[in-house]
C-alpha cells in the first residue's frame, strides 16, 4: 500500500452527529391512558395546533384532541371526539387544514371531523361519513398534493379512494388477495404502494385502480411496512425468514431486486418507518422498543446509520409534527439560520383541487420556507378555503409554479406549465362519470345526494350549490306566497342531512340511492345511471357463469382426448376392452 493512500474514507454528512433530547416534564401530558390495541397503525397524530391520541375505552370508539399549549395533567373528563361504534384504528390530520382530521374504525367506516379551536365538550357531529368497506378499516392516508382526497385500506382486502368533498368513492381497488399491511403515497400523489400478507410489494395507479408493478418483498411472516422515498424509490422494513428485522430500498423502474438490503437485529417488534423527504432521513421506531434509529438515504439508495434515540419507555406508535410547525431556533447554537439543515418543506396550500387531480393532473407539493413562511412555488389555480384567512398575504406575492408535470390524455397536445388549468365543466359527481370503470368491481356502488331540501313540505334531493328550486305548475297554483315570504302560513324550512356514501344492493332499495330516509326521492338521471349500472353488473355475472360452464366442458373434452390418444399396452391380436 502506498504510504500516501488512506486505508478508508470517512463519509461526509450534515447529520452524522444528530441526536434527540427527551421532553421536559412540564412539556409532557400526564394521566393519558393509551389504547391497548395490538393493531400496528398510528394511534396518535400531531399538527401545530393539536395532539390527538386514541385512549383506552371500555366500548365504542373515540379519541381525544389536546391543545399543544395546554400540557400537564389531563383530566379524566377531557372532551372526546366520539361517533364510531367500534374502536378507532387510525387517525390522520389533513395536510391542508389544522382543524380537519380523519379517523378509521372497526365499524368499517371512515369519518371526517372538524375540530374547533376551543373544544369544551364531547364532539359527536362528524362532517363526512364514508361507508364502503365490509370489514374494519385499518389504514388511511390523505393525498399529499390534492385537496379533499383520502385513501383507505380495509381488512376486506380492498383500497378505496374517496372524494371527501362529494362524499363519494373515486375508485374501489380489489387487487390484494390478503390483508393489507401499509399504504403510502409518492411525492406528487400519482402512485401509491402497499405491502400485503402475501409478501408482495405493489405499486398501484389510484385513478385506474390497477397494479402498475409488483415484486416479492420480505420473506418473514410478520407485518412489513413501506413508504415512498421519492417518486421512484420505496423504502421497506420487515422480517427475514429467520425472524430477523431488515430494511430494503427498491427502485420501481428495476423492481425485480432491491437496491439495498441490510439486517438490523433479531427483535420481534414491528418496525414503523417515518421519512423526512426534505432532509432524506428515515426514522425507524420498533413497536415495543425503547429506541428510535436514524438513517440517511443518499442518491445511490444506500442507507447509512446515523444515531439512535434511547428512552426508558417503550413506544406503541409515533406522531410526527409537520416541519412547518417546528421551531428551528430551539436547535440552533447561533442566531444564524442554516438553510441546508432546514430546507423548504411542504406548505398548507394544495397544489390541485380534487376535480383537477381526478382529471389526470399531477403536481409537486407547494413548498414553504422554514425561515419566514414564504411560499416558493404556489400555483395560480390553487384554491384552499381552509387557510385563506391565514395566508392570503403569502398567496398574493407567490409566483407561478414551475415544477409540476401534467398527465396528458390520448390525442391531446402537451400543456405548457404556465397556462392555467381549466376547471371541469361537467358538474356530475366523479364516481358517476367513472361508472364504466367502477363496474369492473364486484361490489355495487351507488351515490347518495349531499343534502335534501324541504320547501313547502315538498322534498327536492341533491340541490348543489345555490341552484333555484322551482315547484311544478299544478302545485304552484295551489299555494300562494304573500309579501312577507310566507306560503299558506308556513315559513321556508331547510333540512340538511349529513353527507355520506354507502354501497347498496340492486335488489333492495335501489331507488333510494343509498339514503336511509323514509320518503322516496324524485326520479332523475342519476337513478337511470344506477339502473343501467346494476343491469350491467347482472349481465357480467351471468356471462361469468356461462364462461365457467364452458371452461369446465372444455376441460372434460381435453381429458377424453388425452385418453383416446394414449397408446394401448395390449399385444397384437388382443383387445383393450
Coordinates of C-alpha atoms in Angstrom, one line a residue:
X1 CA 0.0 0.0 0.0
X2 CA 1.2 3.5 -0.9
X3 CA 2.0 5.5 2.2
X4 CA 0.1 8.5 0.8
X5 CA -3.1 6.5 0.4
X6 CA -5.7 6.4 3.2
X7 CA -6.9 2.9 4.3
X8 CA -10.5 4.2 4.4
X9 CA -12.5 7.3 3.7
X10 CA -14.9 9.0 6.1
X11 CA -18.3 9.8 4.6
X12 CA -19.3 13.4 4.9
X13 CA -22.8 14.1 6.2
X14 CA -24.6 17.0 7.8
X15 CA -26.4 14.7 10.1
X16 CA -23.7 12.5 11.4
X17 CA -24.0 13.9 14.9
X18 CA -27.7 14.2 15.1
X19 CA -29.3 13.3 18.4
X20 CA -32.6 13.6 20.3
X21 CA -33.5 15.1 23.7
X22 CA -36.4 13.8 25.8
X23 CA -39.0 16.5 26.6
X24 CA -39.1 18.1 30.0
X25 CA -41.8 17.1 32.5
X26 CA -43.6 20.5 32.1
X27 CA -43.8 19.9 28.3
X28 CA -45.4 16.4 28.7
X29 CA -49.0 15.2 29.1
X30 CA -49.8 13.1 32.2
X31 CA -52.7 10.8 33.1
X32 CA -53.5 9.7 29.5
X33 CA -54.4 6.0 29.2
X34 CA -53.2 4.9 25.8
X35 CA -55.1 2.2 23.9
X36 CA -54.1 -1.4 24.4
X37 CA -55.0 -2.4 20.8
X38 CA -52.4 -4.6 19.1
X39 CA -53.1 -3.0 15.7
X40 CA -49.9 -1.7 14.0
X41 CA -51.1 1.8 12.8
X42 CA -50.8 5.3 14.2
X43 CA -52.7 5.8 17.4
X44 CA -51.6 9.4 17.7
X45 CA -51.4 12.4 15.3
X46 CA -50.0 15.9 15.8
X47 CA -50.0 19.2 14.0
X48 CA -49.1 22.8 15.0
X49 CA -52.4 23.1 17.0
X50 CA -53.4 19.7 18.5
X51 CA -52.2 16.4 19.7
X52 CA -54.7 13.6 19.1
X53 CA -54.4 10.3 21.0
X54 CA -56.6 7.2 20.9
X55 CA -57.2 6.3 24.6
X56 CA -58.2 3.1 26.2
X57 CA -62.0 2.9 26.2
X58 CA -64.4 0.4 27.5
X59 CA -66.8 0.4 24.5
X60 CA -67.3 2.3 21.2
X61 CA -64.6 4.3 19.6
X62 CA -63.3 7.8 20.5
X63 CA -60.1 9.8 20.6
X64 CA -59.1 13.0 22.4
X65 CA -57.6 16.2 21.0
X66 CA -55.3 18.1 23.3
X67 CA -54.1 21.7 22.5
X68 CA -50.3 21.7 22.2
X69 CA -50.1 24.7 24.6
X70 CA -52.0 23.0 27.4
X71 CA -49.6 20.4 28.7
X72 CA -49.6 18.8 32.1
X73 CA -52.1 16.6 33.8
X74 CA -55.1 15.6 31.6
X75 CA -58.4 15.2 33.5
X76 CA -60.4 12.1 33.0
X77 CA -63.4 14.2 31.9
X78 CA -61.5 15.7 29.0
X79 CA -63.7 16.2 25.9
X80 CA -63.6 13.4 23.4
X81 CA -64.4 13.0 19.7
X82 CA -66.9 10.1 19.7
X83 CA -69.0 8.8 16.9
X84 CA -67.6 5.4 15.9
X85 CA -69.4 2.3 17.1
X86 CA -66.1 0.4 17.1
X87 CA -62.6 1.1 18.3
X88 CA -60.6 3.7 16.4
X89 CA -57.7 2.2 14.5
X90 CA -56.0 5.1 12.7
X91 CA -56.2 8.9 12.8
X92 CA -54.6 11.4 10.3
X93 CA -54.7 15.2 10.2
X94 CA -55.4 16.9 6.9
X95 CA -52.2 18.3 5.4
X96 CA -54.1 21.4 4.3
X97 CA -56.1 22.3 7.5
X98 CA -55.1 22.1 11.1
X99 CA -58.7 21.6 12.2
X100 CA -59.7 18.7 9.9
X101 CA -58.9 15.1 10.9
X102 CA -59.9 11.7 9.5
X103 CA -60.4 8.5 11.6
X104 CA -61.0 4.9 10.7
X105 CA -62.5 2.3 12.9
X106 CA -63.5 -1.3 13.4
X107 CA -67.1 -0.3 12.5
X108 CA -65.9 -0.4 8.8
X109 CA -66.3 3.4 8.3
X110 CA -64.1 6.5 7.8
X111 CA -65.2 9.7 9.3
X112 CA -64.0 13.3 8.7
X113 CA -64.2 15.7 11.7
X114 CA -63.7 19.4 12.1
X115 CA -62.1 20.2 15.5
X116 CA -62.9 23.6 16.9
X117 CA -60.0 25.6 18.4
X118 CA -61.7 25.5 21.9
X119 CA -63.2 22.1 22.3
X120 CA -65.0 22.2 25.6
X121 CA -67.5 19.3 25.2
X122 CA -67.7 15.9 23.5
X123 CA -67.8 16.2 19.7
X124 CA -70.2 13.7 18.1
X125 CA -71.2 15.5 14.9
X126 CA -68.9 14.5 12.0
X127 CA -68.6 16.3 8.7
X128 CA -68.5 13.4 6.3
X129 CA -69.3 9.7 6.9
X130 CA -67.9 7.2 4.4
X131 CA -69.3 3.7 4.2
X132 CA -67.8 1.3 1.7
X133 CA -65.7 -1.3 3.4
X134 CA -67.2 -4.6 4.6
X135 CA -64.7 -5.1 7.4
X136 CA -62.7 -2.9 9.7
X137 CA -60.6 -0.1 8.2
X138 CA -57.0 -0.3 9.4
X139 CA -55.2 2.5 7.5
X140 CA -55.9 5.9 6.0
X141 CA -53.7 8.4 4.1
X142 CA -54.5 11.9 2.9
X143 CA -53.4 12.8 -0.7
X144 CA -50.1 14.8 -0.4
X145 CA -50.9 17.4 -3.1
X146 CA -54.7 17.3 -3.9
X147 CA -57.3 18.7 -1.6
X148 CA -60.2 16.5 -0.2
X149 CA -58.7 13.2 -1.5
X150 CA -58.2 10.4 1.0
X151 CA -57.2 6.7 0.6
X152 CA -58.4 3.9 3.0
X153 CA -57.3 0.3 3.3
X154 CA -59.6 -2.2 5.0
X155 CA -59.4 -5.8 6.1
X156 CA -61.7 -6.7 3.3
X157 CA -58.6 -6.7 1.2
X158 CA -59.7 -3.5 -0.6
X159 CA -58.4 0.0 -1.0
X160 CA -61.0 2.8 -1.6
X161 CA -60.1 6.2 -2.9
X162 CA -62.6 8.8 -1.7
X163 CA -63.6 12.3 -2.8
X164 CA -64.3 13.9 0.6
X165 CA -65.9 17.0 -0.9
X166 CA -68.6 14.9 -2.6
X167 CA -68.6 12.1 0.0
X168 CA -68.3 9.5 -2.7
X169 CA -65.7 6.9 -4.0
X170 CA -63.5 7.6 -6.9
X171 CA -62.3 4.0 -7.3
X172 CA -62.5 0.7 -5.5
X173 CA -59.3 -1.3 -5.8
X174 CA -59.6 -5.0 -5.3
X175 CA -56.1 -6.2 -6.3
X176 CA -55.0 -7.7 -3.0
X177 CA -55.7 -11.4 -2.1
X178 CA -55.0 -10.9 1.6
X179 CA -54.7 -8.4 4.4
X180 CA -53.0 -5.1 3.6
X181 CA -50.2 -4.0 6.0
X182 CA -49.4 -0.4 4.8
X183 CA -50.2 2.2 2.2
X184 CA -48.1 5.2 1.2
X185 CA -48.3 7.9 -1.5
X186 CA -45.4 9.1 -3.6
X187 CA -44.4 12.8 -3.7
X188 CA -46.8 14.0 -6.3
X189 CA -49.6 11.6 -5.5
X190 CA -49.6 9.9 -8.9
X191 CA -49.0 6.4 -7.4
X192 CA -49.2 4.6 -4.1
X193 CA -47.6 1.5 -2.8
X194 CA -48.8 -1.3 -0.4
X195 CA -47.4 -4.2 1.4
X196 CA -49.6 -7.3 1.9
X197 CA -49.8 -10.6 3.8
X198 CA -48.9 -12.4 0.6
X199 CA -45.4 -10.8 0.9
X200 CA -45.8 -8.8 -2.3
X201 CA -44.9 -5.1 -2.7
X202 CA -47.4 -3.5 -5.1
X203 CA -47.3 -0.1 -6.8
X204 CA -50.8 0.9 -7.9
X205 CA -52.3 3.6 -10.1
X206 CA -55.0 5.2 -8.0
X207 CA -57.1 6.6 -10.9
X208 CA -57.4 3.3 -12.9
X209 CA -57.3 1.0 -9.8
X210 CA -54.8 -1.3 -11.5
X211 CA -51.4 -2.7 -10.4
X212 CA -48.6 -0.8 -12.2
X213 CA -45.9 -3.2 -10.9
X214 CA -45.2 -5.7 -8.1
X215 CA -42.4 -7.8 -6.7
X216 CA -41.6 -10.2 -3.9
X217 CA -40.9 -8.4 -0.6
X218 CA -39.6 -9.6 2.8
X219 CA -39.8 -13.3 3.4
X220 CA -40.9 -13.2 7.0
X221 CA -44.4 -13.9 8.2
X222 CA -44.7 -10.7 10.3
X223 CA -46.1 -7.4 9.1
X224 CA -44.0 -5.3 6.8
X225 CA -44.2 -1.6 6.1
X226 CA -43.4 0.5 3.0
X227 CA -43.0 4.3 2.4
X228 CA -42.2 6.2 -0.8
X229 CA -38.8 7.9 -0.6
X230 CA -39.5 9.9 -3.8
X231 CA -41.5 9.3 -7.0
X232 CA -39.4 6.3 -8.0
X233 CA -37.9 4.7 -4.8
X234 CA -39.6 2.8 -2.0
X235 CA -38.2 2.0 1.5
X236 CA -39.5 -1.2 3.2
X237 CA -38.9 -2.8 6.5
X238 CA -39.9 -6.3 7.6
X239 CA -38.7 -9.7 8.7
X240 CA -36.5 -12.3 7.2
X241 CA -37.3 -16.0 7.1
X242 CA -35.2 -16.4 10.2
X243 CA -37.2 -13.7 12.1
X244 CA -34.5 -11.0 11.8
X245 CA -35.6 -7.5 11.2
X246 CA -34.3 -6.0 7.9
X247 CA -34.7 -2.9 5.8
X248 CA -34.5 -2.5 2.0
X249 CA -34.7 0.1 -0.7
X250 CA -36.3 -0.5 -4.1
X251 CA -36.5 1.3 -7.4
X252 CA -39.8 0.8 -9.2
X253 CA -38.0 1.1 -12.6
X254 CA -36.0 -2.0 -11.6
X255 CA -38.4 -3.7 -9.3
X256 CA -37.1 -7.3 -9.6
X257 CA -34.4 -6.8 -7.0
X258 CA -33.7 -4.5 -4.1
X259 CA -31.0 -1.8 -4.4
X260 CA -30.1 -2.0 -0.8
X261 CA -30.7 -4.6 1.9
X262 CA -29.5 -4.8 5.5
X263 CA -30.3 -6.8 8.6
X264 CA -30.8 -4.8 11.8
X265 CA -31.3 -7.2 14.7
X266 CA -33.3 -10.2 15.9
X267 CA -36.0 -8.4 17.9
X268 CA -39.6 -9.3 17.2
X269 CA -41.2 -5.8 17.3
X270 CA -42.7 -4.5 14.1
X271 CA -40.7 -1.6 12.6
X272 CA -42.6 1.6 11.8
X273 CA -40.9 3.9 9.3
X274 CA -41.2 7.7 9.2
X275 CA -39.4 9.6 6.4
X276 CA -38.3 13.2 6.2
X277 CA -38.2 13.9 2.5
X278 CA -36.7 17.3 2.9
X279 CA -33.5 16.0 4.6
X280 CA -33.7 12.4 3.3
X281 CA -33.6 11.0 6.9
X282 CA -35.5 7.8 7.8
X283 CA -36.7 7.3 11.4
X284 CA -37.3 3.7 12.4
X285 CA -39.3 3.0 15.6
X286 CA -39.9 -0.5 16.7
X287 CA -43.2 -1.3 18.3
X288 CA -42.5 -2.1 21.9
X289 CA -38.9 -0.9 21.6
X290 CA -37.4 1.9 23.6
X291 CA -35.2 3.3 20.8
X292 CA -35.6 5.2 17.5
X293 CA -33.0 4.7 14.8
X294 CA -32.0 7.4 12.3
X295 CA -30.8 6.5 8.8
X296 CA -29.7 8.7 5.9
X297 CA -30.6 7.7 2.3
X298 CA -28.4 9.0 -0.4
X299 CA -28.9 9.2 -4.2
X300 CA -27.4 5.7 -4.7
X301 CA -30.2 4.3 -2.4
X302 CA -27.7 3.4 0.4
X303 CA -28.9 3.7 4.0
X304 CA -26.3 4.9 6.4
X305 CA -26.9 4.6 10.2
X306 CA -26.7 8.0 11.9
X307 CA -27.6 7.6 15.6
X308 CA -30.3 6.2 17.9
X309 CA -32.5 7.9 20.5
X310 CA -32.8 5.9 23.7
X311 CA -35.6 6.1 26.1
X312 CA -36.7 4.2 29.2
X313 CA -40.3 3.8 28.0
X314 CA -41.4 1.5 25.2
X315 CA -43.3 3.1 22.3
X316 CA -46.6 2.0 20.8
X317 CA -46.6 4.4 17.8
X318 CA -45.4 7.9 16.8
X319 CA -47.0 11.1 15.8
X320 CA -44.8 13.2 13.5
X321 CA -45.2 17.0 13.6
X322 CA -45.2 18.7 10.2
X323 CA -42.0 20.6 9.8
X324 CA -43.9 23.9 9.3
X325 CA -44.8 23.6 12.9
X326 CA -41.3 23.1 14.2
X327 CA -39.3 25.9 15.9
X328 CA -35.9 26.0 14.2
X329 CA -34.4 28.3 16.9
X330 CA -34.6 25.6 19.6
X331 CA -31.8 23.6 17.9
X332 CA -29.6 26.5 16.9
X333 CA -26.5 27.4 18.8
X334 CA -26.3 30.8 17.0
X335 CA -28.8 33.3 15.6
X336 CA -27.9 32.3 12.0
X337 CA -30.5 30.3 10.0
X338 CA -29.0 27.2 8.3
X339 CA -30.9 26.6 5.1
X340 CA -29.1 23.4 4.3
X341 CA -30.3 21.8 7.5
X342 CA -33.8 23.4 7.3
X343 CA -34.7 23.4 3.6
X344 CA -38.1 24.3 2.3
X345 CA -40.9 22.0 3.4
X346 CA -44.5 21.2 2.3
X347 CA -47.0 24.0 3.0
X348 CA -50.7 24.1 3.8
X349 CA -51.6 25.1 0.2
X350 CA -52.8 22.2 -2.0
X351 CA -51.3 22.0 -5.5
X352 CA -54.6 20.7 -7.0
X353 CA -58.3 20.5 -6.4
X354 CA -60.0 17.2 -6.3
X355 CA -61.5 17.6 -9.7
X356 CA -58.2 18.6 -11.3
X357 CA -56.4 15.5 -9.8
X358 CA -59.2 13.2 -10.9
X359 CA -59.0 14.6 -14.4
X360 CA -55.4 13.4 -14.6
X361 CA -53.1 16.2 -13.4
X362 CA -50.1 15.7 -11.2
X363 CA -48.1 18.4 -9.4
X364 CA -45.3 18.6 -6.9
X365 CA -46.2 19.9 -3.4
X366 CA -46.2 23.6 -2.8
X367 CA -43.1 24.4 -0.7
X368 CA -42.8 27.0 2.1
X369 CA -39.6 28.4 3.7
X370 CA -39.0 27.4 7.3
X371 CA -37.3 30.8 8.0
X372 CA -40.1 33.2 7.2
X373 CA -43.0 31.1 5.9
X374 CA -42.7 32.4 2.3
X375 CA -44.3 30.1 -0.3
X376 CA -41.8 29.4 -3.1
X377 CA -43.8 27.6 -5.8
X378 CA -47.6 28.4 -5.4
X379 CA -49.7 27.6 -8.5
X380 CA -52.2 30.2 -9.7
X381 CA -55.0 27.7 -9.8
X382 CA -54.7 26.8 -6.1
X383 CA -57.9 27.2 -4.1
X384 CA -58.0 26.4 -0.4
X385 CA -60.8 27.6 1.8
X386 CA -59.3 26.2 5.0
X387 CA -56.3 28.6 5.1
X388 CA -57.4 31.7 3.2
X389 CA -57.6 33.8 6.4
X390 CA -54.1 32.6 7.5
X391 CA -52.0 33.0 4.3
X392 CA -53.8 35.5 2.0
X393 CA -50.8 37.8 2.1
X394 CA -48.5 34.9 1.1
X395 CA -50.7 33.9 -1.9
X396 CA -50.6 37.4 -3.4
X397 CA -46.8 37.5 -3.6
X398 CA -46.2 33.9 -4.6
X399 CA -45.0 33.3 -8.2
X400 CA -46.4 30.7 -10.6
X401 CA -45.4 27.1 -10.0
X402 CA -42.7 25.8 -12.3
X403 CA -42.1 22.3 -11.0
X404 CA -45.2 20.4 -11.8
X405 CA -46.0 17.9 -14.6
X406 CA -49.3 17.1 -16.2
X407 CA -50.6 13.7 -17.3
X408 CA -51.9 14.4 -20.9
X409 CA -54.8 12.4 -22.3
X410 CA -54.5 10.5 -25.5
X411 CA -54.8 12.7 -28.6
X412 CA -54.3 15.9 -26.6
X413 CA -51.3 18.2 -27.2
X414 CA -48.9 18.7 -24.3
X415 CA -49.9 21.6 -22.0
X416 CA -47.4 24.3 -21.1
X417 CA -46.8 24.7 -17.4
X418 CA -47.5 28.5 -17.5
X419 CA -51.1 28.1 -18.8
X420 CA -53.8 28.0 -16.2
X421 CA -55.6 24.6 -16.0
X422 CA -59.3 24.9 -16.9
X423 CA -61.8 23.7 -14.4
X424 CA -64.0 20.7 -15.1
X425 CA -67.3 21.8 -16.7
X426 CA -69.1 18.6 -16.1
X427 CA -70.9 19.0 -12.7
X428 CA -71.8 15.3 -12.3
X429 CA -70.0 13.6 -9.5
X430 CA -66.8 11.9 -10.4
X431 CA -68.0 8.4 -9.4
X432 CA -70.9 8.7 -11.8
X433 CA -68.6 9.7 -14.6
X434 CA -66.4 6.7 -13.8
X435 CA -69.3 4.1 -13.6
X436 CA -67.9 2.2 -16.6
X437 CA -64.6 1.8 -14.8
X438 CA -66.2 1.1 -11.4
X439 CA -68.4 -1.6 -12.9
X440 CA -65.4 -3.9 -13.1
X441 CA -65.6 -4.3 -9.3
X442 CA -67.8 -7.0 -7.8
X443 CA -69.4 -4.6 -5.3
X444 CA -72.3 -2.5 -6.1
X445 CA -71.6 1.2 -6.0
X446 CA -74.2 3.9 -5.6
X447 CA -74.2 7.7 -5.0
X448 CA -76.2 9.4 -2.3
X449 CA -77.0 13.1 -2.7
X450 CA -75.3 15.5 -0.3
X451 CA -78.4 17.2 1.0
X452 CA -82.2 17.2 0.8
X453 CA -84.0 20.5 0.8
X454 CA -87.6 20.8 2.1
X455 CA -89.6 23.7 0.8
X456 CA -93.4 23.9 1.4
X457 CA -93.4 20.3 2.6
X458 CA -92.1 19.1 -0.8
X459 CA -88.6 17.5 -1.0
X460 CA -86.1 18.1 -3.8
X461 CA -83.0 15.9 -3.4
X462 CA -79.4 16.8 -4.4
X463 CA -79.6 20.6 -4.7
X464 CA -75.9 21.6 -5.5
X465 CA -74.7 25.0 -4.6
X466 CA -77.2 27.8 -5.0
X467 CA -79.5 26.2 -7.5
X468 CA -83.0 27.7 -7.6
X469 CA -85.7 25.0 -7.0
X470 CA -89.0 25.6 -8.8
X471 CA -92.2 23.9 -7.9
X472 CA -94.4 22.2 -10.5
X473 CA -97.1 24.3 -12.1
X474 CA -100.0 22.4 -10.6
X475 CA -98.6 22.8 -7.1
X476 CA -97.7 26.5 -7.6
X477 CA -101.3 27.2 -8.4
X478 CA -102.5 25.8 -5.1
X479 CA -100.1 27.7 -2.9
X480 CA -99.6 31.4 -3.0
X481 CA -96.8 33.5 -1.4
X482 CA -97.6 36.6 0.5
X483 CA -95.5 39.8 0.8
X484 CA -93.6 38.6 3.9
X485 CA -92.4 35.4 2.1
X486 CA -94.9 33.2 3.8
X487 CA -96.6 30.3 2.0
X488 CA -100.0 29.4 3.3
X489 CA -98.9 30.4 6.8
X490 CA -95.7 28.3 6.7
X491 CA -92.1 29.6 6.7
X492 CA -89.5 28.2 4.4
X493 CA -87.7 25.4 6.1
X494 CA -84.3 23.9 5.2
X495 CA -83.4 20.4 6.3
X496 CA -79.9 19.3 5.6
X497 CA -78.8 15.7 6.1
X498 CA -75.3 14.6 6.8
X499 CA -73.2 13.7 3.7
X500 CA -72.5 10.0 3.4
X501 CA -72.0 7.2 0.9
X502 CA -72.7 3.6 1.3
X503 CA -73.0 0.6 -1.1
X504 CA -76.5 -0.8 -1.6
X505 CA -77.7 -3.9 -3.2
X506 CA -79.5 -3.7 -6.6
X507 CA -82.4 -5.8 -5.4
X508 CA -83.0 -3.7 -2.2
X509 CA -83.8 0.0 -2.0
X510 CA -82.3 0.6 -5.5
X511 CA -84.4 3.7 -6.0
X512 CA -83.2 5.4 -2.8
X513 CA -79.7 5.9 -4.0
X514 CA -78.2 4.7 -0.7
X515 CA -80.3 7.1 1.5
X516 CA -81.8 5.8 4.8
X517 CA -84.7 8.4 4.7
X518 CA -88.3 7.2 4.8
X519 CA -89.6 9.1 1.7
X520 CA -88.7 8.1 -1.8
X521 CA -86.6 10.5 -3.9
X522 CA -87.6 12.2 -7.1
X523 CA -86.6 10.3 -10.3
X524 CA -83.6 11.8 -12.1
X525 CA -80.8 11.0 -14.4
X526 CA -78.8 9.6 -11.5
X527 CA -81.3 6.8 -10.9
X528 CA -81.2 5.9 -14.6
X529 CA -77.5 5.6 -14.5
X530 CA -77.7 3.4 -11.4
X531 CA -80.3 1.2 -13.1
X532 CA -78.0 0.8 -16.1
X533 CA -75.1 0.1 -13.8
X534 CA -76.9 -2.6 -11.8
X535 CA -78.3 -4.2 -15.1
X536 CA -74.8 -4.2 -16.5
X537 CA -73.4 -5.9 -13.3
X538 CA -76.1 -8.6 -13.5
X539 CA -75.2 -9.3 -17.2
X540 CA -71.5 -9.5 -16.3
X541 CA -72.3 -12.1 -13.5
X542 CA -74.3 -14.2 -15.9
X543 CA -71.6 -14.1 -18.5
X544 CA -69.0 -15.2 -16.0
X545 CA -71.2 -18.2 -15.0
X546 CA -71.5 -19.2 -18.7
X547 CA -67.8 -18.9 -19.2
X548 CA -67.2 -21.1 -16.2
X549 CA -69.5 -23.8 -17.6
X550 CA -67.9 -23.7 -21.0
X551 CA -64.4 -23.9 -19.4
X552 CA -65.5 -27.0 -17.5
X553 CA -66.8 -28.7 -20.6
X554 CA -63.6 -27.9 -22.5
X555 CA -61.5 -29.5 -19.7
X556 CA -63.7 -32.6 -19.9
X557 CA -63.2 -32.9 -23.6
X558 CA -59.5 -32.4 -23.3
X559 CA -59.3 -35.2 -20.7
X560 CA -61.3 -37.6 -23.0
X561 CA -59.0 -36.7 -25.9
X562 CA -55.9 -37.5 -23.9
X563 CA -57.4 -40.9 -23.1
X564 CA -58.1 -41.6 -26.7
X565 CA -54.5 -40.6 -27.7
X566 CA -52.9 -42.7 -25.1
X567 CA -51.2 -45.9 -26.7
X568 CA -52.6 -49.2 -25.6
X569 CA -50.5 -51.8 -23.7
X570 CA -52.2 -54.7 -25.3
X571 CA -50.2 -57.0 -27.6
X572 CA -51.1 -57.9 -31.2
X573 CA -54.4 -59.7 -31.6
X574 CA -55.5 -58.6 -28.0
X575 CA -58.4 -56.3 -27.2
X576 CA -58.0 -53.4 -24.8
X577 CA -61.7 -53.6 -23.6

